[in-house]
N, CA, C and O of each residue as an XYZ file, in Angstrom:
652
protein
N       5.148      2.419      1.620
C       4.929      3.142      2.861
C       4.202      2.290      3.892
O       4.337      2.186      5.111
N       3.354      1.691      2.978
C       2.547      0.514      4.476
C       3.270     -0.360      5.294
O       2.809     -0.876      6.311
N       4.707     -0.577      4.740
C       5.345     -1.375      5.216
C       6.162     -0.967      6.304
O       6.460     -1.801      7.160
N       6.602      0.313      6.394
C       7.386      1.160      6.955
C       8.969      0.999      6.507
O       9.898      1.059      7.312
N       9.081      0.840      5.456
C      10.480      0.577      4.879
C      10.835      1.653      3.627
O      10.261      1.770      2.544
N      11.863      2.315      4.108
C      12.163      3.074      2.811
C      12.561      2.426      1.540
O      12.976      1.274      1.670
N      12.530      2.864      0.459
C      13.008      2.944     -0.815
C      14.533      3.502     -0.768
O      15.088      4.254      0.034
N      15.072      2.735     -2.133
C      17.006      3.525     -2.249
C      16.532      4.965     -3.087
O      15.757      5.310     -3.979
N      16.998      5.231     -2.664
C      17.131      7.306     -3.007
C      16.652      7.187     -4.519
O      15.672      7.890     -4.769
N      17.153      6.432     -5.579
C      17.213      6.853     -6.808
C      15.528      6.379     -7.227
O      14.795      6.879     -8.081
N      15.306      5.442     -6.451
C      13.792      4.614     -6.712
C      12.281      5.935     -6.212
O      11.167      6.239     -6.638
N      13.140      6.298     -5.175
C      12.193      7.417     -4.716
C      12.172      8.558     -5.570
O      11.108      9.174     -5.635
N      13.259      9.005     -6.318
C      12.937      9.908     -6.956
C      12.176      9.833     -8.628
O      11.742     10.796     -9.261
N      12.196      8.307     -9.078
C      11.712      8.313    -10.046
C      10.590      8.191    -10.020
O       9.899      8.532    -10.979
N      10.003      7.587     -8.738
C       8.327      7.342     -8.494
C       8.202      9.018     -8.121
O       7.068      9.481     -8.247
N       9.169      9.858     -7.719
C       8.551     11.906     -7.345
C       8.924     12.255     -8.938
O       9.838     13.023     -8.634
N       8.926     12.271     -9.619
C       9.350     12.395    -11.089
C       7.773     11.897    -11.694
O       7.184     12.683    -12.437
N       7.172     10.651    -11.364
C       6.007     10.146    -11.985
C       5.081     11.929    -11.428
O       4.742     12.914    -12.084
N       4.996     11.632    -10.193
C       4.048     12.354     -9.289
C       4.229     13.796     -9.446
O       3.345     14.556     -9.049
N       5.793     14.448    -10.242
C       5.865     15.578    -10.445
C       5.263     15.580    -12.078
O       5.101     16.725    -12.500
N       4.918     14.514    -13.025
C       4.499     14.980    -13.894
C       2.905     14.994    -14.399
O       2.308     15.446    -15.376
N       2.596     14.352    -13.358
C       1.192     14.435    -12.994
C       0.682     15.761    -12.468
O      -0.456     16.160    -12.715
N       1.616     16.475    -11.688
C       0.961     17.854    -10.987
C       1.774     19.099    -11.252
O       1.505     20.030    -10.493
N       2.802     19.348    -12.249
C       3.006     20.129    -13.082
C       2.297     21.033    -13.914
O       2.140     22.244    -13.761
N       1.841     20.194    -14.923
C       0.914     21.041    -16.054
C       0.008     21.329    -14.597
O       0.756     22.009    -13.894
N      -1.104     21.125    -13.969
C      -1.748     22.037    -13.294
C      -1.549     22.945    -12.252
O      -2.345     23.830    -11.937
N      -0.135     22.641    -11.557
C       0.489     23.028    -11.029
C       0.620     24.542    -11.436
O       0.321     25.461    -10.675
N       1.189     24.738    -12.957
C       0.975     25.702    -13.581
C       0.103     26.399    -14.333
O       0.350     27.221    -15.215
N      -0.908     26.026    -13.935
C      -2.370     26.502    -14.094
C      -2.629     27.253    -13.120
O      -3.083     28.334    -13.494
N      -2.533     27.142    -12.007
C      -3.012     27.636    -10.979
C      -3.860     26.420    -10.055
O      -4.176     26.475     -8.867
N      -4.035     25.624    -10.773
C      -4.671     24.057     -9.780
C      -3.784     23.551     -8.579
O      -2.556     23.574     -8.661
N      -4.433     23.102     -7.483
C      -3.699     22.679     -6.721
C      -4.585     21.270     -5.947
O      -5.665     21.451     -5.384
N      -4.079     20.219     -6.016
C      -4.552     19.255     -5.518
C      -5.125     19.368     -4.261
O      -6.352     19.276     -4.303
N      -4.756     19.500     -3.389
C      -5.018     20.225     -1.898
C      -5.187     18.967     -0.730
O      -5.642     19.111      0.405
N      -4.695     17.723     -1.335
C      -4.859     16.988      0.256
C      -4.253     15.980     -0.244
O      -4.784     14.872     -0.301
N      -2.694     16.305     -0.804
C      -1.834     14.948     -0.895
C      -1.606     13.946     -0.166
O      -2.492     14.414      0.548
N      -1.304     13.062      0.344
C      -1.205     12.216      1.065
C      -0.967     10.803      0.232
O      -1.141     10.678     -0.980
N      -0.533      9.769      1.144
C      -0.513      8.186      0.670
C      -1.588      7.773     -0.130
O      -1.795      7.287     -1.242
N      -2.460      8.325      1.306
C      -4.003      7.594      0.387
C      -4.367      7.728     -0.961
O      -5.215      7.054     -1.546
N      -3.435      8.960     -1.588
C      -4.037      9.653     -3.091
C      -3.776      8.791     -3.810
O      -4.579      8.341     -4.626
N      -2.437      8.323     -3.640
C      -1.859      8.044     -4.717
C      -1.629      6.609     -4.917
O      -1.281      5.935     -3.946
N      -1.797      6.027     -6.152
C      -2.410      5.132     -6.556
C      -1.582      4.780     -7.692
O      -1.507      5.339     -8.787
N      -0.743      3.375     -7.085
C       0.446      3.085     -8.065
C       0.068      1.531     -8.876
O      -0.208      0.549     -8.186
N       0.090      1.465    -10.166
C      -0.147      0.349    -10.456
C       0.913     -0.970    -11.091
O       1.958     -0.483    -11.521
N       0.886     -1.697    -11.158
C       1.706     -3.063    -11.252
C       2.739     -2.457    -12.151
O       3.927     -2.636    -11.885
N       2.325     -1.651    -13.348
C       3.172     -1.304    -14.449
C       3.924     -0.253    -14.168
O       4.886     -0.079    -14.916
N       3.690      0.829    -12.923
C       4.391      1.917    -12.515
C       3.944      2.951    -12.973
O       4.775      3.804    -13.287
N       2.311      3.290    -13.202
C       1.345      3.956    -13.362
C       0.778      4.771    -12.553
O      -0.081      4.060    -12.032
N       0.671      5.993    -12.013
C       0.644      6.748    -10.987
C      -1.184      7.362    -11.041
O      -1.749      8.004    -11.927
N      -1.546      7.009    -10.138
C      -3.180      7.879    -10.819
C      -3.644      9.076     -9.269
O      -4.034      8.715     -8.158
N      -3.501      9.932     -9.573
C      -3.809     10.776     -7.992
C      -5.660     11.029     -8.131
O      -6.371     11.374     -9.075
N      -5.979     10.628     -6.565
C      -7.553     10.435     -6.518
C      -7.295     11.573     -5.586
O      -6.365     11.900     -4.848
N      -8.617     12.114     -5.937
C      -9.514     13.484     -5.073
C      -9.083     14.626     -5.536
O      -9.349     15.587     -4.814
N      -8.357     14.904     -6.749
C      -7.672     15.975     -6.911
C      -8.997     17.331     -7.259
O      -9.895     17.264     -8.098
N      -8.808     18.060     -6.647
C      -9.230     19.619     -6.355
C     -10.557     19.379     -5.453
O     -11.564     20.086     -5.494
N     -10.367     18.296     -4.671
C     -12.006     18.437     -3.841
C     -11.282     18.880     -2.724
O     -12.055     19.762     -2.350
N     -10.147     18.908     -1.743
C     -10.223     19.950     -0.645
C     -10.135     21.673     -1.403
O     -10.611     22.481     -0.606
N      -9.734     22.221     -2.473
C      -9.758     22.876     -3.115
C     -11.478     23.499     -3.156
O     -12.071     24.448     -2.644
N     -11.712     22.745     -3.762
C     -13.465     22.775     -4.095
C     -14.112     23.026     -3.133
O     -14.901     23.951     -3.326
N     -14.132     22.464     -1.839
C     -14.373     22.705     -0.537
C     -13.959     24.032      0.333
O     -14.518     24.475      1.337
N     -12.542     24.646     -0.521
C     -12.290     25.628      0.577
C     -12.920     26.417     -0.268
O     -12.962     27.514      0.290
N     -13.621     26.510     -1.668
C     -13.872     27.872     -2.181
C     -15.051     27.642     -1.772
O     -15.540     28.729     -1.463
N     -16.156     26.379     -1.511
C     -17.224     26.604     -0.813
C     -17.380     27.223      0.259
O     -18.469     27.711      0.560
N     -16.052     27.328      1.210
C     -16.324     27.961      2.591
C     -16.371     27.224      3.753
O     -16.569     27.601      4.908
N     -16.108     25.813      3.178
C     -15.841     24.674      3.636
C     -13.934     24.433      3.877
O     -13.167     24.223      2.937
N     -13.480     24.542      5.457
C     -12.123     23.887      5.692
C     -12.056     22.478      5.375
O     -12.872     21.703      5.875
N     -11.086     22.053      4.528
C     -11.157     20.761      4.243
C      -9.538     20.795      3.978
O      -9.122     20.886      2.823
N      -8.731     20.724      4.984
C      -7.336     19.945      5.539
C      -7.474     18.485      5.172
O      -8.445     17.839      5.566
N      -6.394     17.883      4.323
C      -6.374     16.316      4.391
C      -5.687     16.081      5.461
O      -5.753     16.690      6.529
N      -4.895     15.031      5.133
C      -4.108     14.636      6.419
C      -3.563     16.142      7.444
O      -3.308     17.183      6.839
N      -3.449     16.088      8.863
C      -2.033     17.119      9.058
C      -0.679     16.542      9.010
O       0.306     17.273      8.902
N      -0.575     15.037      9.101
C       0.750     14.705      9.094
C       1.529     15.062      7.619
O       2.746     14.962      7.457
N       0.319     15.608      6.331
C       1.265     16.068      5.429
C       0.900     17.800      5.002
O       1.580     18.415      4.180
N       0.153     18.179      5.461
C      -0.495     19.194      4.951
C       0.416     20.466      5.404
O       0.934     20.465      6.521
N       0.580     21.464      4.574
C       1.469     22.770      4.389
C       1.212     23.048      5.686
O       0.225     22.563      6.240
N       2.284     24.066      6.480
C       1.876     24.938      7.327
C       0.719     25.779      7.253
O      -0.149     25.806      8.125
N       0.710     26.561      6.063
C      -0.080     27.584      5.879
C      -1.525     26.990      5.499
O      -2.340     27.885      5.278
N      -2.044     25.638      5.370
C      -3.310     25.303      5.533
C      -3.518     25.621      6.496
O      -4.626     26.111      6.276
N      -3.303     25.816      7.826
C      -4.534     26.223      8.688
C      -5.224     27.780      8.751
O      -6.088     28.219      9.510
N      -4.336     28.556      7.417
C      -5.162     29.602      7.668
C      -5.821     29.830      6.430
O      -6.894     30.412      6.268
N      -4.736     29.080      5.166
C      -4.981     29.654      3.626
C      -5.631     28.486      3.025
O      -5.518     27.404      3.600
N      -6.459     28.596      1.675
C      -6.940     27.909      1.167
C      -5.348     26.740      0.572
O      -4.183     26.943      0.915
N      -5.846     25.568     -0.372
C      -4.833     25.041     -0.811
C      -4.223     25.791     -2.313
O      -4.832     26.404     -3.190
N      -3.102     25.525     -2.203
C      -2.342     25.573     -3.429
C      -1.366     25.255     -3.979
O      -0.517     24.791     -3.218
N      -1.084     25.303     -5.062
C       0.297     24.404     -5.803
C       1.694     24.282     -4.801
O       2.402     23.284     -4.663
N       1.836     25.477     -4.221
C       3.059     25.538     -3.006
C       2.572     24.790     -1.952
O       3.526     24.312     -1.337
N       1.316     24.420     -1.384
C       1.220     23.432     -0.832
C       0.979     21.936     -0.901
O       0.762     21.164      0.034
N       1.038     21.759     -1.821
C       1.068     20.316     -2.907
C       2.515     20.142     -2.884
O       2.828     18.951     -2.869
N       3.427     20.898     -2.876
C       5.035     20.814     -2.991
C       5.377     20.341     -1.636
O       6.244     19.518     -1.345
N       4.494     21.040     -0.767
C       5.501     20.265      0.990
C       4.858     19.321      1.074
O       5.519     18.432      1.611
N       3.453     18.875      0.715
C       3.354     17.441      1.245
C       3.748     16.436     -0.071
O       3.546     15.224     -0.148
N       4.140     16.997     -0.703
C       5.429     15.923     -2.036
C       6.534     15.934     -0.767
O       6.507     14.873     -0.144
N       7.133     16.544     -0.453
C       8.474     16.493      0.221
C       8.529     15.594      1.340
O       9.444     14.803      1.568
N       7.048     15.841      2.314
C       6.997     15.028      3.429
C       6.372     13.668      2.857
O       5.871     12.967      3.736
N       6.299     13.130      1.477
C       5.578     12.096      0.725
C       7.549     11.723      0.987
O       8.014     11.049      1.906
N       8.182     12.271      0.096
C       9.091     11.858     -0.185
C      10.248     10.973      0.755
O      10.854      9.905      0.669
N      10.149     12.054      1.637
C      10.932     11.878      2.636
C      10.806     10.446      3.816
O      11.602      9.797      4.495
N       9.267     10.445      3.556
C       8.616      9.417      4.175
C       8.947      7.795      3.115
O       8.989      6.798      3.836
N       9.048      7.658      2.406
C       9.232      7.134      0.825
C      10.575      6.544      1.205
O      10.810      5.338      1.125
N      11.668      7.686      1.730
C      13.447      7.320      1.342
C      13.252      6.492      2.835
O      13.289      5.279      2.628
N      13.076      6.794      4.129
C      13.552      6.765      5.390
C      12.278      5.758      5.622
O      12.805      4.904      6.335
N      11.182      5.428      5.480
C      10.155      4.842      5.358
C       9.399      5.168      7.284
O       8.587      4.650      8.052
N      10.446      6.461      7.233
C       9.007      7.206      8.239
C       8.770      8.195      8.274
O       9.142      8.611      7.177
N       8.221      9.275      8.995
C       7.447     10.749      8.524
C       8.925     11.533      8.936
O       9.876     11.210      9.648
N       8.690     12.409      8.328
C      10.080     13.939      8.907
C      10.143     14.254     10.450
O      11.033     14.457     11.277
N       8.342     14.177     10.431
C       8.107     15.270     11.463
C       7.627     14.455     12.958
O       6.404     14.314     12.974
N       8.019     14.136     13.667
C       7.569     13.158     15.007
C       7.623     13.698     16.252
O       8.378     14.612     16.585
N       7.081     13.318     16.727
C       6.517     14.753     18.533
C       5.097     14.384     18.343
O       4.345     13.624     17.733
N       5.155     15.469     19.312
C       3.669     16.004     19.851
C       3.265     17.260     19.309
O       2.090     17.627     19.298
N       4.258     17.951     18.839
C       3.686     19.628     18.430
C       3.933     19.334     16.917
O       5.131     19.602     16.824
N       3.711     19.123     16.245
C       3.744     18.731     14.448
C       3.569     20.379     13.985
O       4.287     20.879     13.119
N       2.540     21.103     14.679
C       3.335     22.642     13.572
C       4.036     23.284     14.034
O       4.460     24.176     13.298
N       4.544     23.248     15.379
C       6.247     23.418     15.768
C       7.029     22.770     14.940
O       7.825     23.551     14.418
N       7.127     21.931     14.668
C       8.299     21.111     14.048
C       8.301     21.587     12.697
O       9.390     21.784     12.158
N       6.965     21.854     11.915
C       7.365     22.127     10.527
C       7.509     23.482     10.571
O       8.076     23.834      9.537
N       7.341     24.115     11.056
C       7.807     25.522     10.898
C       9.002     25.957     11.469
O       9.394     27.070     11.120
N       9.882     25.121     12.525
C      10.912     25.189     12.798
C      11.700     24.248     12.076
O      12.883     24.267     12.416
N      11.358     23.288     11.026
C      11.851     22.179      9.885
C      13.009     21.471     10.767
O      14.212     21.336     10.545
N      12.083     21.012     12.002
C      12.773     20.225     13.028
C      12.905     18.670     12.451
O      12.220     18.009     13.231
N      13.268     18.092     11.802
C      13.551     16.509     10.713
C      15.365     16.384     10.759
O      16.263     17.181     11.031
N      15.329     15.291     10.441
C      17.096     15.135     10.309
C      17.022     14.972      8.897
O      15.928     14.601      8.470
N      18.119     15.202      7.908
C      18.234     15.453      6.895
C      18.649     13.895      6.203
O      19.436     13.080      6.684
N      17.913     13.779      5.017
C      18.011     12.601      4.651
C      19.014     12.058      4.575
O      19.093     11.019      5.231
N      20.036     12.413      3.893
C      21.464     11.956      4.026
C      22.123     11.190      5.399
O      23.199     10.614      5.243
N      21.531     11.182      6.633
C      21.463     10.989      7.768
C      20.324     10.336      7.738
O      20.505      9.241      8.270
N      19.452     10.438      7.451
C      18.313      9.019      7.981
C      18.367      7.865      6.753
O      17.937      6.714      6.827
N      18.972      8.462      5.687
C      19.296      6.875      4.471
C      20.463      6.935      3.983
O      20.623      7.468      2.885
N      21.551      6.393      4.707
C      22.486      6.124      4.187
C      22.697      5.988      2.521
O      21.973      5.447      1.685
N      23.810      6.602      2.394
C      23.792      6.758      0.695
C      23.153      7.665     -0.334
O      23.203      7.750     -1.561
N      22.518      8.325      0.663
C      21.483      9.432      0.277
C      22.168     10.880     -0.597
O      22.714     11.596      0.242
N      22.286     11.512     -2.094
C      22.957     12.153     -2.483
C      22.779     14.012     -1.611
O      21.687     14.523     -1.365
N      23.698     14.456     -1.407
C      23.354     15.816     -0.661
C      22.659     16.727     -1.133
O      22.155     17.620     -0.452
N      22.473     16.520     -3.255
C      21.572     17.111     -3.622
C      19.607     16.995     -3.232
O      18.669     17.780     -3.372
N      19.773     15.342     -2.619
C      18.111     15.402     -2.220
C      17.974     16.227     -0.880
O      17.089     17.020     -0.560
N      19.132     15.807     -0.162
C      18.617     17.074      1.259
C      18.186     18.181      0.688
O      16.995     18.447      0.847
N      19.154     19.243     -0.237
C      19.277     20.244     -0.402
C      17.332     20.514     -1.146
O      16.566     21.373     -0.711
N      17.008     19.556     -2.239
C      15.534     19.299     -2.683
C      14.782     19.338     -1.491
O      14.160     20.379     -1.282
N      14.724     18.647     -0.863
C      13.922     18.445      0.172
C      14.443     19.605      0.930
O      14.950     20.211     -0.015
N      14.678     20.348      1.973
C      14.777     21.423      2.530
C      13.953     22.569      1.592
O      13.386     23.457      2.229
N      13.865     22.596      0.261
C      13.183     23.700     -0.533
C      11.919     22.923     -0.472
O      10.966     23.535      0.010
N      11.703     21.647     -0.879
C       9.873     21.682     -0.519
C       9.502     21.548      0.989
O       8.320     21.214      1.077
N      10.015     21.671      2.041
C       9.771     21.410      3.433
C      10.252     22.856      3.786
O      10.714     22.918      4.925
N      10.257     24.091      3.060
C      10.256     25.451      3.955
C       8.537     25.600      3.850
O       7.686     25.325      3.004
N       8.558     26.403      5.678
C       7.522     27.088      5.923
C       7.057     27.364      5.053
O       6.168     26.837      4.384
N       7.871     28.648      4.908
C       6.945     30.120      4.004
C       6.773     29.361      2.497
O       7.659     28.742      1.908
N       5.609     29.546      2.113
C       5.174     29.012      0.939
C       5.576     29.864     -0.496
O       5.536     29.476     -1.664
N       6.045     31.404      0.173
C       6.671     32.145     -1.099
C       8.126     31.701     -1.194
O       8.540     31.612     -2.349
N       9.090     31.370     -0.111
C      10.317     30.792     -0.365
C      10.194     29.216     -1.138
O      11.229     28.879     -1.713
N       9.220     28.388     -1.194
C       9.276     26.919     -1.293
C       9.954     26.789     -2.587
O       9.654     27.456     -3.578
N      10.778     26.001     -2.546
C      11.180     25.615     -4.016
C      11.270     24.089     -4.313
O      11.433     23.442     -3.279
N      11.217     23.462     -5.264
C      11.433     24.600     -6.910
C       9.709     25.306     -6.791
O       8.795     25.106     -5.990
N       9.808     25.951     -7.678
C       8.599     26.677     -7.972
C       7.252     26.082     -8.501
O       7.188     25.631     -9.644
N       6.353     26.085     -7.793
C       5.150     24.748     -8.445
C       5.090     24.946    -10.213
O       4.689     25.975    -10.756
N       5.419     24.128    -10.698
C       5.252     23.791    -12.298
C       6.518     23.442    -12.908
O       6.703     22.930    -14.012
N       7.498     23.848    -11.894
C       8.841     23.176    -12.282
C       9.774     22.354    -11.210
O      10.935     22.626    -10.905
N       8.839     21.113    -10.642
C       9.744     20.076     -9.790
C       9.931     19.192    -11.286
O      11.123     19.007    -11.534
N       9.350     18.837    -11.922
C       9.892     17.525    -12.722
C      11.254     18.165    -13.507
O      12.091     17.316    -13.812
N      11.538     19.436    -13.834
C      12.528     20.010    -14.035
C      14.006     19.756    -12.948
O      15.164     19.351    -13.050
N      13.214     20.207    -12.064
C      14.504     20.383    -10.448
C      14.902     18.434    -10.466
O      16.045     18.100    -10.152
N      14.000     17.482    -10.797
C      14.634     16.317    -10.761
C      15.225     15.912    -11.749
O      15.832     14.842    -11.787
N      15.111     16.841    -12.826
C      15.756     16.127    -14.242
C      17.295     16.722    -14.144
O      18.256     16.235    -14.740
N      17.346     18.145    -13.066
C      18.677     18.364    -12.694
C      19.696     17.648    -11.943
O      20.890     17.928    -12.045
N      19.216     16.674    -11.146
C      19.778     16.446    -10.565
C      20.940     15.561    -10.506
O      21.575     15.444     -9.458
């Protein structure tokens, strides 16, 4: 991502496959990381995935404390709701998406216009070669409403083993 160069489709999904099996099991706990972003995640030489800060914007909102990570990845519904596993899923998507095309979905000036109107061009169109099943992935972790988002937090490493 520092580079601004995407990854080929299949490379991106095996590094969202690492990152979906890291936040699964808590995923289905009820845990939710709460401030995904680049910065978290922490890839090593061997293809070792380690996510840093996990449940401190969490920890923070049950203090009473707003603690939004980035907005360029953060759910719609952070600005009103605490974090949770459905919001760990859209900023995987806008991780992802950013990953294939090696730039963000969402570009303007109004950023929660755009994600709530899921104003982005569809990957298949920004990376050539791109299979129509990742649009179709990506459109379910990049909906608004956090009760429609799919797949369902505790089963993305599933939705990629379908694919």
């Amino acid at each position: 991502l520092e580079e601004g160069r995407g990854v080929k489709p299949g490379q991106a999904v095996v590094f969202l496959r690492r990152l979906a099996a890291a936040l699964d099991p808590a995923h289905r706990s009820g845990l939710a990381h709460g401030s995904l972003s680049p910065d978290c995640v922490l890839v090593f030489g061997d293809g070792t995935l380690l996510l840093e800060d996990f449940g401190v914007a969490s920890a923070l909102a049950a203090a009473g404390a707003r603690a939004v990570g980035s907005p360029a990845y953060a759910a719609p519904e952070l600005e009103t709701s605490p974090p949770s596993p459905a919001a760990d899923l859209y900023s995987l998507g806008v991780l992802f998406y950013e990953l294939v095309t090696g730039r963000h979905p969402f570009e303007g000036t109004n950023l929660p216009a755009m994600k709530l109107e899921k104003r982005y061009a569809p990957l298949s169109r920004s990376s050539p070669g791109c299979p129509p099943a990742l649009d179709a992935l990506l459109d379910g972790l990049l909906e608004p409403d956090p009760a429609r988002r799919r797949p369902a937090p505790g089963a993305l490493e599933a939705a990629l083993r379908a694919l």
